Amino acid sequence: MINSVRNTVLSILNKNNYGYISPSDFNLFAKQAQMDIFEDYFYQYNYQINKENARQSGTGFADIKKQYEEVIDTFSLTNFLYHSNSNRFFVPNQLTTGDDYFLLNKVLVYTRLLASGTNNVLGVGTLQDTTTDFQSAGVQVGDIVGNTTTNKTAYVSNVTTTILTLVSIDGTSANIFTALNNGYVIYDDGVVTEAEKVTHSKITMLNNSILTAPSTMFPAYTQESTILSIFPVSINTVGAVQCQYIRYPKDPKWTYVNLFGGEPSFDQSQPDYQDFELPLEDEPTLILKILQYAGMSIREISAVQFAQATEQKNDMDEK
Amino acid sequence: MAYLTTYQYYENDGNLPLDANWGSYQYVSLQDIVNNFMLMYAGNHSLVNNEERYKILFHAKRAIQELNYDAFKEIKILELSVCDTLRYVLPHDYVNWVRISMYKDGILRPLTENIQTNWSKAYLQDNDCRILFDQDKNILEPKYSGIDYDRITGSKKSIYLNQGSPFNGMEGYYYDGLWYFDYEIGARFGLNTETANFNPTFKIDKKAGVINFSSGMSGQLCILEYVSDGMEGGDNSLITVNKLFEDYMYAYIEYSILNSKLGVQEYIINRARKRKGSLLRNAKIRLSNIHPGRLLMNMRGKDKWLK
């Protein structure tokens, strides 16, 4: 989609041959435009819910809220959070989960610890501990294994007395124990509860409340900087806390090969190529938004005005 | 939570204790109540929206506490031996008592609450009745007050017709076919039925957390029937609600939230209040379990002739 967007923008701008914008400028504008639209999805989603409450929305093909949900869900990820110390965990970020989050939608806590210890035999894609009987401990396929030394997690795909075979969420072999004497914890995947976000102004009182203090049945969390603190404080190991969140869209990048006849030629085989992550229906909006930035860039006010007017009209039509 | 299999119900899957799940089907757990409410009664298109879960949990627990005080009829019973201190320490989850009995000779004898006090705090005093303090200006107290000492040593008299009664053990004499007693003239005109009970009596010192008995209770077994608040010592996993009250629980939570929320129309609050009230009535009627088979034996009592 990114090449089509760029071509359209250039076509509109290309009055008197002074409407050219460089690939790097285009990438900057594209990133801004995508972020604008991405954020707008949440406002639109809320607007549609309000319309539903006012009985001004339909079902089936007229269920606009569902469309918004589907787009937002394409940015949804579920990952285990890395443990920092005590009851503190890192929020999703590039270093831990590999992506930055826009919104923490749900924090899940696994509360039933089946076994813990250290591995004493190495094997690719396995956890081996000859001092523990995994079967007697109740470990089953699907349970969660956390490496407390490296903060990595995996799922159990096969159980024997002293060997667990591990896989990632996508079913591929997970080699999270690559050294001896790494600590591990195993949680029952069937005993899970949702932690509730609590503001800092309330958490102290909540912890002191005899009726509503956070418990393993009703855990709570607060957030500070890049750290998420889970209560009760007994929730304090990797593998215990999982997060479903909405990540930011990846920065779009229109990649090209060396100039050909004075024009960069689009090449999507470049390793840093990144298309827009928004659905095709957003192509006109992307074009109009980029056009506004590009119009400002080349001081072509009529291009900006055209894009603004068209975008406003589209918005009105979609209300 | 999934339904239990019959093996899980009767044998707890072979785990100890085997009776862990017996009778569990009568109840719904606190976790289910909160979860179901959040799922079914809270959300974008519901009356309750954007409320924190801990508020739902709070109102759910408050409802359970209130129900435990009377509507549930979940009576807890604890048997303890009363030694010569004549004291029964209240259970850790005690809120109020229902009945206190002495178990003796295979019979449960309901005890009467003493209409007078049988315990007191005391301060040490000098000959001029001035209260005594120690060097740190703390008031000095005896181990037992006079009334406590007399009660524990068995020398306190009782207005009840038990072994502490002033007339207990008084000897009479039989002459010419009649019994005669050395009562003072005018001292006893008739029976005060309020205190006409042979069993030991008790009085509860709520703040001290003990039941104080009269001396006749020494060495006896005491059975306390009491109500708790259903909080199970703070273990959320053990808190349950009878299924007959499940719908009432949701109605109570919904009403409590709406009632304390700004900007909710009065007619909506009233609707929620009425729903809550009627569901409580329904649940109470169901729980009372009135049916002919149960009434039969009670009704047979009407045939007894009073003499």
XYZ file of C-alpha atoms in Angstrom:
626
model
C 0.000 0.000 0.000
C 2.834 2.365 0.771
C 3.948 2.697 -2.853
C 0.438 3.381 -4.012
C 0.042 6.045 -1.356
C 3.312 7.670 -2.306
C 2.491 7.679 -5.993
C -0.886 9.268 -5.378
C 0.563 11.939 -3.117
C 3.224 12.754 -5.662
C 0.661 12.914 -8.451
C -1.489 15.383 -6.579
C 1.464 17.483 -5.558
C 3.161 17.403 -8.895
C 1.833 20.736 -10.173
C 4.357 22.473 -12.393
C 6.882 19.795 -11.468
C 7.687 21.372 -8.118
C 5.718 18.981 -5.982
C 8.410 16.412 -5.352
C 9.075 15.180 -1.829
C 12.069 13.050 -0.981
C 11.708 9.444 0.279
C 12.962 10.441 3.724
C 10.421 13.276 3.950
C 7.700 10.955 2.746
C 8.602 8.395 5.428
C 8.410 11.055 8.112
C 5.021 12.277 6.905
C 3.785 8.714 6.524
C 4.688 7.933 10.113
C 2.833 11.011 11.337
C -0.198 10.248 9.233
C -0.364 6.623 10.343
C -0.079 7.608 13.998
C -2.842 10.185 13.582
C -5.202 7.648 12.108
C -4.202 4.946 14.587
C -4.997 7.178 17.549
C -8.195 8.353 15.943
C -9.436 4.750 15.879
C -9.839 4.796 19.667
C -11.781 8.052 19.633
C -13.965 6.752 16.844
C -14.505 3.522 18.715
C -15.691 5.448 21.753
C -17.902 7.633 19.538
C -19.529 4.542 18.090
C -20.192 3.108 21.553
C -21.915 6.323 22.538
C -23.966 6.111 19.369
C -24.933 2.564 20.242
C -26.017 3.663 23.693
C -28.150 6.324 22.033
C -29.612 3.632 19.744
C -28.189 5.345 16.672
C -26.176 2.401 15.435
C -27.065 -0.764 13.650
C -26.070 -4.395 13.578
C -24.623 -6.679 10.926
C -22.955 -4.663 8.171
C -23.969 -1.490 9.990
C -21.977 -2.495 13.070
C -19.264 0.130 12.720
C -17.932 -0.506 16.207
C -17.059 -4.041 15.191
C -15.018 -2.739 12.279
C -13.043 -0.476 14.562
C -12.529 -3.332 16.995
C -11.184 -5.530 14.241
C -8.620 -2.937 13.199
C -7.526 -2.281 16.783
C -7.285 -6.013 17.398
C -4.728 -6.338 14.606
C -2.355 -4.426 16.903
C -3.129 -6.626 19.897
C -0.402 -8.770 21.435
C -0.221 -11.014 24.479
C 3.134 -11.552 26.152
C 4.548 -12.477 29.517
C 6.119 -9.561 31.316
C 9.740 -9.594 32.350
C 10.288 -9.640 36.076
C 12.306 -6.791 37.574
C 12.427 -7.407 41.320
C 9.982 -8.147 44.130
C 6.461 -7.607 42.744
C 7.698 -5.320 39.977
C 7.556 -6.172 36.278
C 8.645 -4.315 33.167
C 5.907 -2.996 30.919
C 6.164 -4.227 27.312
C 9.050 -2.516 25.538
C 11.564 -3.067 22.769
C 14.079 -4.759 25.060
C 11.698 -7.269 26.642
C 8.697 -8.037 24.483
C 10.137 -6.478 21.322
C 7.562 -3.725 20.868
C 6.305 -0.588 22.563
C 2.810 -0.557 23.888
C 0.114 2.013 23.295
C -2.394 0.662 25.794
C -2.243 -2.064 28.433
C -5.636 -3.623 27.956
C -5.473 -6.571 30.316
C -3.014 -7.909 32.868
C -3.430 -11.567 33.714
C -1.970 -13.274 36.759
C -1.291 -16.996 37.025
C -1.572 -17.875 40.664
C -1.122 -21.615 40.999
C 2.542 -22.519 41.238
C 3.004 -26.180 40.421
C 6.756 -26.529 40.804
C 9.956 -24.548 41.095
C 13.672 -25.330 41.243
C 16.762 -25.232 39.053
C 17.579 -27.244 35.964
C 20.441 -29.702 36.330
C 20.561 -31.286 32.869
C 20.692 -29.459 29.544
C 18.653 -30.370 26.493
C 17.525 -28.316 23.513
C 13.942 -27.147 23.911
C 13.522 -28.822 27.278
C 13.538 -28.229 30.994
C 15.207 -31.048 32.873
C 15.418 -31.428 36.626
C 16.185 -34.866 38.006
C 15.245 -33.790 41.540
C 11.625 -33.019 40.672
C 8.796 -35.297 39.585
C 6.890 -33.065 37.183
C 4.064 -35.543 36.750
C 3.459 -35.829 40.481
C 3.552 -32.047 40.746
C 0.573 -31.943 38.386
C 2.339 -30.364 35.421
C 0.310 -30.745 32.244
C 0.572 -29.805 28.595
C -0.090 -26.092 28.190
C 1.273 -25.072 31.574
C 3.652 -22.110 31.717
C 7.368 -22.416 32.388
C 9.399 -19.370 33.359
C 13.173 -19.147 33.490
C 13.790 -16.950 36.527
C 17.419 -16.417 35.510
C 16.833 -15.160 31.969
C 13.202 -13.978 32.273
C 12.184 -16.146 29.303
C 8.909 -18.081 29.210
C 7.525 -21.019 27.284
C 4.700 -23.532 27.313
C 4.832 -27.216 28.153
C 4.161 -29.472 25.165
C 5.122 -32.816 26.683
C 5.589 -34.072 30.224
C 7.703 -36.904 31.556
C 8.844 -37.459 35.121
C 11.906 -35.223 34.944
C 11.788 -33.683 31.449
C 9.452 -31.078 30.066
C 9.402 -30.298 26.358
C 8.881 -26.595 25.748
C 7.333 -24.626 22.912
C 6.634 -20.997 22.142
C 3.135 -19.611 21.760
C 3.324 -20.346 18.007
C 4.142 -23.999 18.655
C 7.804 -23.884 17.687
C 10.434 -25.342 19.982
C 11.464 -22.939 22.734
C 15.031 -23.254 23.908
C 14.871 -21.091 27.023
C 17.254 -23.155 29.163
C 20.711 -22.853 27.619
C 22.771 -23.099 30.809
C 22.755 -25.216 33.947
C 21.413 -24.111 37.309
C 18.894 -21.699 35.865
C 15.935 -21.194 38.148
C 12.481 -22.141 36.916
C 8.868 -21.837 37.925
C 5.900 -23.702 36.479
C 2.401 -22.219 36.644
C -0.927 -23.909 36.007
C -2.334 -22.280 32.874
C -5.875 -23.045 34.020
C -5.773 -20.895 37.146
C -5.679 -17.349 35.904
C -7.240 -14.142 37.067
C -7.257 -10.603 35.803
C -5.421 -7.878 37.703
C -7.128 -4.543 37.998
C -5.445 -1.215 37.266
C -5.559 0.970 40.352
C -4.425 4.570 40.547
C -1.663 5.652 42.874
C -4.131 7.740 44.807
C -6.075 4.618 45.726
C -3.591 1.774 46.010
C -2.432 2.501 49.560
C -5.966 2.653 50.866
C -6.855 -0.431 48.869
C -3.958 -2.379 50.367
C -5.071 -1.307 53.836
C -8.694 -2.248 53.235
C -9.674 -5.423 55.024
C -12.504 -6.219 52.612
C -10.977 -5.272 49.299
C -7.205 -5.634 49.697
C -5.721 -7.203 46.563
C -5.496 -10.979 46.770
C -4.473 -13.728 44.401
C -8.151 -14.022 43.498
C -8.526 -10.276 42.922
C -5.045 -8.876 42.181
C -4.356 -5.248 41.338
C -1.531 -3.308 39.746
C -0.168 0.171 39.519
C 2.100 1.628 36.904
C 5.049 3.898 37.364
C 7.443 4.814 34.598
C 8.319 1.535 32.862
C 7.442 -0.591 35.872
C 4.231 -2.330 36.672
C 3.768 -3.272 40.358
C 1.466 -6.186 41.077
C -0.389 -6.671 44.348
C -0.379 -8.783 46.459
C 3.405 -8.769 46.579
C 3.472 -12.571 46.576
C 3.125 -12.349 42.790
C 6.801 -11.971 42.096
C 8.179 -14.304 39.442
C 8.452 -14.428 35.697
C 5.679 -16.482 34.143
C 3.143 -15.247 36.669
C 2.162 -12.073 34.840
C 0.935 -11.894 31.292
C -0.223 -8.798 29.492
C -2.534 -8.239 26.552
C -1.791 -4.879 25.044
C -2.117 -2.769 21.952
C 1.231 -1.983 20.381
C 2.097 1.026 18.310
C 2.066 0.499 14.559
C 5.508 0.037 13.090
C 6.999 3.055 11.358
C 6.249 2.830 7.640
C 9.262 2.920 5.381
C 9.183 3.355 1.621
C 12.419 1.697 0.534
C 14.125 2.075 -2.813
C 17.148 1.129 -4.836
C 19.723 3.537 -6.151
C 18.488 6.343 -8.269
C 17.430 5.485 -11.752
C 17.078 8.368 -14.155
C 16.895 10.769 -11.255
C 14.080 8.863 -9.618
C 14.360 6.421 -6.687
C 12.824 3.123 -7.622
C 10.582 1.378 -5.119
C 12.075 -1.837 -3.720
C 10.149 -3.707 -1.086
C 12.807 -6.396 -0.774
C 14.964 -4.124 1.358
C 15.362 -5.445 4.938
C 14.034 -2.246 6.479
C 10.959 -2.085 4.246
C 7.765 -1.559 6.193
C 4.322 -1.090 4.732
C 1.519 0.734 6.472
C -0.197 -1.484 9.030
C -3.587 0.147 8.689
C -6.289 -1.483 6.539
C -6.716 -0.633 2.866
C -9.787 1.444 3.576
C -7.528 3.999 5.243
C -5.534 4.660 2.076
C -7.498 7.802 1.107
C -7.136 9.187 4.627
C -3.429 8.411 4.641
C -3.017 10.201 1.317
C -4.921 13.248 2.517
C -2.955 13.465 5.738
C 0.404 13.056 4.039
C -0.714 15.581 1.475
C -1.299 18.120 4.219
C 2.175 17.623 5.654
C 3.748 17.610 2.216
C 1.779 20.690 1.146
C 3.060 22.556 4.153
C 6.539 21.332 3.413
C 6.571 22.811 -0.072
C 4.469 25.827 0.998
C 1.654 24.857 -1.337
C -1.302 26.097 0.647
C -3.889 24.979 -1.909
C -2.737 21.369 -1.477
C -3.162 21.677 2.292
C -6.591 23.242 1.938
C -7.712 20.633 -0.551
C -6.604 17.821 1.721
C -8.188 19.373 4.793
C -11.499 19.987 3.068
C -11.615 16.477 1.645
C -10.744 14.922 4.963
C -13.422 16.914 6.749
C -15.971 15.880 4.186
C -14.978 12.234 4.623
C -15.260 12.536 8.373
C -18.708 14.032 8.112
C -19.810 11.339 5.703
C -18.687 8.642 8.109
C -20.520 10.026 11.142
C -15.483 -22.524 37.398
C -16.435 -25.767 35.838
C -18.971 -28.138 37.300
C -17.612 -30.936 39.462
C -17.718 -34.518 38.357
C -19.333 -36.930 40.772
C -15.907 -38.306 41.649
C -14.605 -34.844 42.416
C -17.701 -34.185 44.501
C -17.651 -37.332 46.597
C -13.924 -38.086 46.735
C -12.255 -34.737 45.952
C -10.341 -36.470 43.144
C -8.641 -38.641 45.736
C -7.073 -35.645 47.474
C -7.380 -34.866 51.158
C -9.703 -33.853 52.657
C -12.076 -36.147 50.836
C -15.140 -34.229 51.994
C -13.939 -30.855 50.651
C -16.693 -30.603 48.045
C -19.631 -32.071 49.896
C -22.626 -29.782 49.727
C -20.751 -27.296 47.565
C -23.463 -27.264 44.911
C -25.692 -25.220 47.192
C -23.307 -22.337 46.972
C -21.844 -19.933 44.476
C -18.390 -18.535 45.133
C -17.461 -14.907 45.672
C -15.245 -15.097 42.612
C -18.191 -16.199 40.481
C -20.386 -13.446 41.873
C -17.873 -10.711 41.077
C -16.953 -12.222 37.732
C -20.573 -12.668 36.661
C -21.472 -9.157 37.717
C -18.597 -7.627 35.791
C -19.553 -9.714 32.785
C -23.327 -9.341 32.816
C -24.213 -6.161 34.677
C -21.321 -3.827 33.932
C -20.196 -2.497 30.592
C -20.769 -0.051 27.791
C -24.460 -0.749 27.445
C -25.316 -1.395 31.097
C -26.495 0.783 33.931
C -23.194 0.207 35.669
C -20.167 1.236 33.652
C -16.574 2.237 34.320
C -16.660 1.039 37.905
C -13.572 -0.465 39.467
C -13.730 -4.128 40.320
C -12.739 -3.485 43.898
C -15.967 -1.535 44.353
C -17.955 -4.487 43.086
C -15.984 -6.722 45.434
C -16.658 -4.398 48.355
C -20.403 -4.338 47.807
C -20.478 -8.089 47.218
C -18.744 -8.704 50.531
C -20.952 -6.225 52.340
C -24.014 -8.026 50.983
C -22.629 -11.361 52.141
C -21.945 -9.941 55.597
C -25.472 -8.596 55.927
C -26.997 -11.843 54.693
C -24.951 -13.839 57.162
C -26.333 -11.893 60.105
C -29.840 -13.227 59.614
C -31.150 -14.218 56.190
C -28.716 -17.048 55.513
C -29.398 -18.883 58.756
C -25.875 -20.230 58.519
C -25.367 -21.028 62.185
C -21.901 -21.999 63.317
C -21.564 -24.211 66.376
C -18.558 -24.592 68.644
C -18.223 -26.833 71.694
C -15.659 -25.898 74.330
C -15.069 -26.970 77.884
C -15.474 -24.325 80.575
C -12.807 -24.620 83.221
C -12.720 -23.034 86.688
C -12.163 -19.553 85.263
C -15.817 -19.819 84.152
C -14.861 -18.221 80.874
C -15.523 -19.162 77.255
C -13.442 -17.228 74.755
C -15.564 -16.192 71.781
C -14.626 -17.823 68.446
C -12.357 -15.845 66.118
C -15.175 -15.267 63.635
C -17.881 -14.536 66.195
C -20.279 -11.690 65.444
C -23.377 -12.508 67.498
C -24.766 -15.408 69.478
C -27.888 -17.379 68.749
C -28.036 -19.867 71.607
C -25.712 -21.013 74.384
C -26.233 -24.416 75.884
C -24.694 -26.717 78.434
C -24.194 -30.281 77.293
C -24.620 -32.513 80.324
C -25.788 -36.065 80.844
C -26.423 -36.395 77.117
C -28.887 -33.540 77.084
C -28.492 -30.091 75.631
C -29.713 -27.552 78.178
C -30.264 -24.053 76.815
C -28.809 -21.473 79.169
C -30.378 -18.215 80.174
C -28.651 -14.898 79.809
C -28.379 -13.318 83.208
C -30.496 -10.178 83.404
C -27.907 -8.788 85.805
C -24.217 -8.391 85.203
C -21.889 -11.027 86.547
C -18.583 -9.330 85.759
C -16.966 -5.992 86.269
C -13.743 -4.114 85.923
C -12.231 -2.697 89.141
C -9.617 -0.181 90.304
C -7.542 -0.478 93.441
C -8.475 2.039 96.109
C -7.051 3.071 99.458
C -8.936 3.343 102.735
C -10.295 6.730 101.708
C -11.556 5.207 98.458
C -8.989 7.173 96.465
C -7.973 5.426 93.255
C -4.377 4.179 93.258
C -1.807 4.767 90.517
C 1.649 3.374 89.929
C 4.802 5.464 89.510
C 4.056 5.912 85.807
C 0.624 7.307 86.654
C -1.109 4.245 85.317
C -4.174 3.181 87.187
C -3.824 0.037 89.308
C -6.274 -2.763 88.763
C -6.824 -5.988 90.697
C -6.745 -9.310 88.877
C -10.424 -9.853 89.658
C -13.123 -7.456 90.690
C -15.143 -8.387 93.773
C -18.047 -9.678 91.747
C -15.748 -11.690 89.496
C -13.912 -13.136 92.470
C -17.122 -14.204 94.144
C -18.435 -15.702 90.944
C -15.266 -17.662 90.258
C -14.918 -18.876 93.821
C -18.576 -19.889 93.885
C -19.619 -17.595 96.691
C -21.740 -15.268 94.559
C -25.443 -15.657 95.041
C -27.824 -15.805 92.158
C -31.334 -14.523 91.630
C -31.893 -17.602 89.484
C -33.131 -20.796 91.008
C -29.911 -22.630 90.459
C -27.192 -23.698 92.818
C -26.279 -20.065 93.487
C -29.726 -19.253 94.761
C -29.846 -18.108 98.424
C -32.490 -20.763 98.996
C -30.523 -23.567 97.418
C -29.777 -26.340 99.899
C -31.835 -24.809 102.647
C -33.025 -27.570 104.883
C -36.590 -28.014 105.979
C -38.203 -30.459 108.285
C -41.056 -32.842 107.913
C -43.623 -32.876 110.647
C -46.989 -34.409 110.837
C -47.184 -35.057 107.132
C -46.079 -31.543 106.129
C -42.766 -29.875 105.093
C -41.640 -26.725 106.899
C -38.781 -24.326 105.938
C -37.003 -21.559 107.832
C -37.701 -18.791 105.349
C -38.106 -15.326 106.650
C -41.660 -14.210 106.692
C -42.540 -12.124 103.683
C -39.359 -13.018 101.812
C -40.917 -15.127 99.140
C -44.370 -14.501 97.838
C -44.228 -16.419 94.612
C -42.152 -17.577 91.743
C -40.482 -15.030 89.485
C -40.709 -16.963 86.262
C -38.131 -14.747 84.587
C -35.445 -16.147 86.832
C -36.954 -19.531 87.456
C -34.300 -21.623 85.773
C -32.124 -24.226 87.334
C -29.264 -24.087 84.828
C -26.178 -21.877 85.144
C -26.435 -18.414 83.611
C -24.105 -16.380 81.452
C -23.321 -12.823 80.477
C -21.218 -11.809 77.492
C -18.386 -9.313 77.831
C -18.220 -8.295 74.176
C -15.182 -6.068 74.356
C -13.201 -8.627 76.334
C -14.386 -11.319 73.919
C -15.540 -13.794 76.551
C -18.698 -15.346 77.912
C -18.720 -15.254 81.723
C -20.676 -18.048 83.374
C -22.037 -18.572 86.824
C -20.174 -21.035 88.982
C -22.366 -23.999 88.069
C -20.727 -24.099 84.650
C -17.297 -25.056 85.973
C -16.063 -28.221 84.318
C -19.049 -28.400 81.969
C -19.216 -28.506 78.175
C -20.596 -25.391 76.575
C -22.022 -25.363 73.058
C -22.185 -21.963 71.422
C -24.386 -21.406 68.392
C -23.415 -18.167 66.706
C -23.395 -16.241 63.474
C -20.359 -14.953 61.645
C -20.080 -12.480 58.793
C -19.155 -15.109 56.195
C -15.741 -13.626 55.469
C -13.984 -16.900 56.350
C -10.989 -15.250 57.952
C -10.248 -13.225 54.844
C -9.795 -16.232 52.562
C -11.696 -15.158 49.460
C -11.633 -18.662 48.039
C -13.827 -19.899 50.896
C -16.443 -17.152 50.754
C -19.675 -18.456 49.298
C -23.316 -17.474 48.906
C -26.316 -19.746 48.859
C -27.581 -20.007 45.286
C -31.027 -18.904 46.380
C -29.493 -15.482 47.007
C -27.458 -15.222 43.821
C -29.828 -12.926 41.975
C -30.244 -10.824 45.089
C -26.474 -10.387 45.237
C -26.379 -8.917 41.740
C -29.334 -6.669 42.520
C -27.723 -5.489 45.755
C -24.427 -4.662 44.059
C -26.169 -2.866 41.224
C -28.296 -0.856 43.617
C -25.345 0.054 45.821
C -23.325 1.274 42.860
C -26.174 3.255 41.333
C -27.185 4.692 44.679
C -23.749 6.152 45.276
C -23.147 7.361 41.746
C -23.522 10.958 40.709
C -26.165 11.839 38.151
C -28.193 8.631 38.144
C -31.888 9.381 37.834
C -33.960 8.714 40.928
C -36.358 6.408 39.090
C -33.484 4.147 38.112
C -32.274 3.991 41.701
C -35.803 3.246 42.895
C -36.196 0.502 40.348
C -32.946 -1.063 41.512
C -33.970 -0.720 45.162
C -37.340 -2.391 44.599
C -35.747 -5.194 42.642
C -33.246 -5.758 45.417
C -35.976 -5.791 48.067
C -38.263 -8.174 46.233
C -35.434 -10.565 45.424
C -34.433 -10.638 49.084
C -38.002 -11.498 50.065
C -38.164 -14.246 47.470
C -34.877 -15.709 48.611
C -35.913 -15.644 52.253
C -39.184 -17.402 51.479
C -37.358 -20.049 49.469
C -34.769 -20.566 52.169
C -37.404 -20.857 54.894
C -38.420 -24.028 53.076
C -41.998 -24.057 54.271
C -43.827 -27.101 52.982
C -46.522 -29.428 54.344
C -44.149 -32.238 55.196
C -42.167 -29.978 57.452
C -45.196 -28.423 59.045
C -46.847 -31.760 59.751
C -45.012 -32.553 62.971
C -45.432 -29.013 64.246
C -49.134 -29.091 63.527
C -49.503 -32.364 65.409
C -48.528 -30.449 68.523
C -51.936 -28.785 68.510
C -53.550 -32.058 69.533
C -51.797 -32.096 72.872
C -54.064 -31.391 75.789
C -52.798 -28.863 78.262
C -53.377 -29.752 81.874
